[in-house]
Short mmCIF file of C-alpha atoms in Angstrom, two decimals:
data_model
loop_
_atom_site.label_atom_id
_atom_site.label_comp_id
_atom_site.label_asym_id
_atom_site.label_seq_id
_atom_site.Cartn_x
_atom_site.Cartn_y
_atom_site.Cartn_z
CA UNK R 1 8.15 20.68 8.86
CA UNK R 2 9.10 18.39 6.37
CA UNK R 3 12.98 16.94 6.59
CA UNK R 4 14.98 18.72 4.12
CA UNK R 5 18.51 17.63 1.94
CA UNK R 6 20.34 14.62 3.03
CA UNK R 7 23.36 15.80 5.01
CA UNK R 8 26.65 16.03 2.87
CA UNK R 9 25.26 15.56 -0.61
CA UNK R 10 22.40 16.61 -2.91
CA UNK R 11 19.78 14.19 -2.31
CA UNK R 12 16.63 15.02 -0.89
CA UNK R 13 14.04 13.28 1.27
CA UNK R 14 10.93 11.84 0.48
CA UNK R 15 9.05 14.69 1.80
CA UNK R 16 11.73 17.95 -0.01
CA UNK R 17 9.51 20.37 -0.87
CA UNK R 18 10.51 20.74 -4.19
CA UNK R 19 9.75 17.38 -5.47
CA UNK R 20 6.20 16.14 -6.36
CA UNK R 21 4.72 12.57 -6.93
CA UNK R 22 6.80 9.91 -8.91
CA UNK R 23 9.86 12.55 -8.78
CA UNK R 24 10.18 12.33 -5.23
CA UNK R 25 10.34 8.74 -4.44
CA UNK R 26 12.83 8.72 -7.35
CA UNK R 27 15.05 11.74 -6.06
CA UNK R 28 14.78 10.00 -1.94
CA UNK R 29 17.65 9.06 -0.08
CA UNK R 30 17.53 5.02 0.16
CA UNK R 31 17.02 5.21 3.70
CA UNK R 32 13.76 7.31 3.14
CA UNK R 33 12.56 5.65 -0.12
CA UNK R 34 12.76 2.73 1.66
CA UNK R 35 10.76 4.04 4.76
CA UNK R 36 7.93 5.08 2.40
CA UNK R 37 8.44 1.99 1.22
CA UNK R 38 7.86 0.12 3.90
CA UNK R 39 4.66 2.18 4.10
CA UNK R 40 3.15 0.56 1.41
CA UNK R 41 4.16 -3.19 2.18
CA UNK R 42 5.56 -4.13 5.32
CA UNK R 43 8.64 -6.55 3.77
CA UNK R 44 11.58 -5.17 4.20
CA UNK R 45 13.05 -7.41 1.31
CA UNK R 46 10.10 -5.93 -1.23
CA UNK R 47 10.63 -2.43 -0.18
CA UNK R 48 14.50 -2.61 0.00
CA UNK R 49 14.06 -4.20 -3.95
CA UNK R 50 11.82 -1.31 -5.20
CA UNK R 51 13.99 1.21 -3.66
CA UNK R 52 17.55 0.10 -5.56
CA UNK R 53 15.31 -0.16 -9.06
CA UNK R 54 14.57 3.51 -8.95
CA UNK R 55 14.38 6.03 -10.79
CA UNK R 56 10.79 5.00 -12.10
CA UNK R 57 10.14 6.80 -15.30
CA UNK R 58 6.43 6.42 -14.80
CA UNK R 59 3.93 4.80 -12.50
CA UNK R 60 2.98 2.55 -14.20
CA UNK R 61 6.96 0.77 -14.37
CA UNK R 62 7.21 1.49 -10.42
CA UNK R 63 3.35 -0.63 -9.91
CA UNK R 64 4.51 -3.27 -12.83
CA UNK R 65 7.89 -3.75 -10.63
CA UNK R 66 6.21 -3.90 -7.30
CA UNK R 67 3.80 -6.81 -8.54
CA UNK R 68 6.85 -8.44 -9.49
CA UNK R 69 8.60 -8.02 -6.57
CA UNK R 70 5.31 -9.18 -4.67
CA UNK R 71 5.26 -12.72 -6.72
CA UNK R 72 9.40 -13.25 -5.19
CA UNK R 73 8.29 -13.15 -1.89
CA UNK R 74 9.17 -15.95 0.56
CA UNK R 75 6.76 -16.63 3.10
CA UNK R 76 8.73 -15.40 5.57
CA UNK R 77 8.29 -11.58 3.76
CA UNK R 78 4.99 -12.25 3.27
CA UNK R 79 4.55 -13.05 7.33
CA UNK R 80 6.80 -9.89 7.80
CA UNK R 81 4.16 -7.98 5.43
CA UNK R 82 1.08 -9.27 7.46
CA UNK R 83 2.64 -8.98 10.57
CA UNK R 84 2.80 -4.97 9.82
CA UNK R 85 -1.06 -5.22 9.20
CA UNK R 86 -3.92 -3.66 11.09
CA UNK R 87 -7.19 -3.68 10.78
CA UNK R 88 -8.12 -0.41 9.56
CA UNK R 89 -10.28 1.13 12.19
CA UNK R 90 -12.24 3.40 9.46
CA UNK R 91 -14.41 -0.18 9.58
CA UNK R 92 -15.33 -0.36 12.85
CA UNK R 93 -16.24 3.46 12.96
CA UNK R 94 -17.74 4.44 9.80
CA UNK R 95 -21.13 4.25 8.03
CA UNK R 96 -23.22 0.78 8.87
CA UNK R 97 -21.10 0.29 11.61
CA UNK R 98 -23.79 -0.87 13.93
CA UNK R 99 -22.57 -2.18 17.33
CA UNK R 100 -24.06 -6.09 16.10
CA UNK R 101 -21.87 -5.03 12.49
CA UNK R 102 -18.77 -4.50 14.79
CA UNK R 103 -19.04 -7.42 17.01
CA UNK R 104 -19.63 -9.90 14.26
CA UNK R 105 -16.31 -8.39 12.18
CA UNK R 106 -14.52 -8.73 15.32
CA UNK R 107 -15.74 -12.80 16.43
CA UNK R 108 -14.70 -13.54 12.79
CA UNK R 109 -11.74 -11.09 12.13
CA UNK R 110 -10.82 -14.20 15.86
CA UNK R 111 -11.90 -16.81 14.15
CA UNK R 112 -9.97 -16.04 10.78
CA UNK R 113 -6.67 -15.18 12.95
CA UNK R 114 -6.83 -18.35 14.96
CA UNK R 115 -7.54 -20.38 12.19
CA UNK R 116 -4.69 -18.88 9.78
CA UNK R 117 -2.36 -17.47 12.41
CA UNK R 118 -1.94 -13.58 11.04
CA UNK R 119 -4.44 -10.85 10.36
CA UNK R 120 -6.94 -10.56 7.58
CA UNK R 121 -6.03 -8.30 4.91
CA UNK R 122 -8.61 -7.13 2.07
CA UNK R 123 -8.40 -4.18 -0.20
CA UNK R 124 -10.84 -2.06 0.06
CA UNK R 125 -9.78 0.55 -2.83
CA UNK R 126 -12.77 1.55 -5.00
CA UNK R 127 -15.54 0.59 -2.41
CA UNK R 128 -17.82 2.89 -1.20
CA UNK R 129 -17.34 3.60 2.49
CA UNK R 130 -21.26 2.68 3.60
CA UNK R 131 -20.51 -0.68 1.71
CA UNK R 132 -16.89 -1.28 3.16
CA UNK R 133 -17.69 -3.24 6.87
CA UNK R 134 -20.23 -5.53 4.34
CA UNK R 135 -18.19 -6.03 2.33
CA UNK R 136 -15.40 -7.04 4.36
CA UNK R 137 -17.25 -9.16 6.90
CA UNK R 138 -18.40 -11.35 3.80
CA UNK R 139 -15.10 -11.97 2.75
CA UNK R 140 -13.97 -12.84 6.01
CA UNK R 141 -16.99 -15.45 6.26
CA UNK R 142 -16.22 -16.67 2.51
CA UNK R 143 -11.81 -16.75 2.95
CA UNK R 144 -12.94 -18.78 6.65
CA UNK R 145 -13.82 -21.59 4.76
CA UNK R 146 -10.60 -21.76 2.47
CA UNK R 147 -7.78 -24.50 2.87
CA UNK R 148 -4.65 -23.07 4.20
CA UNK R 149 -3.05 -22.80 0.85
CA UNK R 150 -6.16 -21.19 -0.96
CA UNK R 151 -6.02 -18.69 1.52
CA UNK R 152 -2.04 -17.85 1.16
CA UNK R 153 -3.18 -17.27 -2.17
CA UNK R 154 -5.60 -15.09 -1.44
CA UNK R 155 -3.43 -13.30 1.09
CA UNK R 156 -0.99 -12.62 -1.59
CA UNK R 157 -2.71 -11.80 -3.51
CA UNK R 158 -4.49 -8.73 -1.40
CA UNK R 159 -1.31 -7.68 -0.39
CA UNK R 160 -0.04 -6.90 -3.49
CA UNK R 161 -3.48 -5.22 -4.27
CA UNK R 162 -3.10 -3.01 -0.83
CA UNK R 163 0.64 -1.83 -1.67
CA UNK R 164 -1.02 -1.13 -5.51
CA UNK R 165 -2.76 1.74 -3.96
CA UNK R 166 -0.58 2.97 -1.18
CA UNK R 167 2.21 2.85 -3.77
CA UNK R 168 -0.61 4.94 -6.13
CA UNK R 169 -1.14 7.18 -3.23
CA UNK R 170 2.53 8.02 -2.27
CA UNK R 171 3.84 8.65 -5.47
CA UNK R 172 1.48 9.57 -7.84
CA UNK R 173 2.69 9.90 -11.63
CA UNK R 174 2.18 13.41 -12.10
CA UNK R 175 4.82 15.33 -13.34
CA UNK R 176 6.93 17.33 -10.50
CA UNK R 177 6.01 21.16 -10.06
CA UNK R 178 7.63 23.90 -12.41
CA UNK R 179 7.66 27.71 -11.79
CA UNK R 180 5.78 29.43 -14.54
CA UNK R 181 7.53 31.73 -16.73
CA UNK R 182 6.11 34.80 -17.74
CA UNK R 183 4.86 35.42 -21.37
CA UNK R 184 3.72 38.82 -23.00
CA UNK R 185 0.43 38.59 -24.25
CA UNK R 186 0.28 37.14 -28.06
CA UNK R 187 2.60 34.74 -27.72
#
């Protein structure tokens, strides 16, 4: 069951069942805000930000200040953000995962991590799932051959696009739920 109102005042968590979207990240306590936060990108200094900028008055303000937030990283919150990163094991288990698909993602998912010294992060969002392992095992080839600072780049760059969509996910900008009122016919 979902947690329910913050003890000793009238906030509710993330997950109050009478919030929806947008509405409930706004209406969170910090503590869980943050949390859910945290969800999205693993920086505590990004999520702690985009928590003490709410309310949001739309999604599109919340995504505009988390790309912001994204570009004032250090690179210690960006190694605190990839260090939160897995690989998502969707790859090695859905369609096109062959066992030669799986072992080649995994020699150069080594490669990439010895060579950059964190995990490889690309967003997948919009790619069809029989495409995805590809898809991501060319990048991973291609981003091998980058210079350390291309590749921070690059990095950056994909983890802003990854908390785009979680953030899109977790609070979606749709308006929160209202009880319908009755209304005599004619009217």
């Amino acid at each position: 069951m979902p947690p329910g109102p913050a003890a000793g005042g009238s906030e509710i968590t993330l997950y109050g069942l009478d919030r929806h979207g947008l509405d409930r990240l706004n209406s969170a306590a910090p503590g869980a805000a943050e949390a859910a936060l945290l969800a999205c990108c693993g920086s505590r200094r990004w999520a702690r930000r985009l928590a003490d900028l709410r309310p949001y008055p739309d999604l599109r303000t919340l995504l505009n200040t988390a790309e912001h937030a994204a570009r004032g990283l250090a690179p210690a919150d960006l190694a605190e953000a990839l260090a939160d990163e897995t690989v998502p094991q969707h790859l090695l288990t859905g369609p096109g995962a062959t066992e030669a698909t799986r072992g080649a993602l995994r020699q150069a998912q080594a490669a990439y991590e010895a060579r950059f010294g964190h995990v490889f992060v690309l967003c997948l969002d919009g790619s069809r799932p029989e495409d995805a392992l590809d898809r991501a095992l060319a990048a991973l080839r291609a981003r091998l051959a980058s210079t350390p600072a291309q590749e921070a780049a690059v990095t950056a760059a994909e983890l802003a696009r990854l908390a785009r969509g979680r953030l899109t996910r977790l609070a979606p900008d749709t308006p929160p739920m209202r009880p319908r009122t009755a209304r005599p016919c004619g009217t």
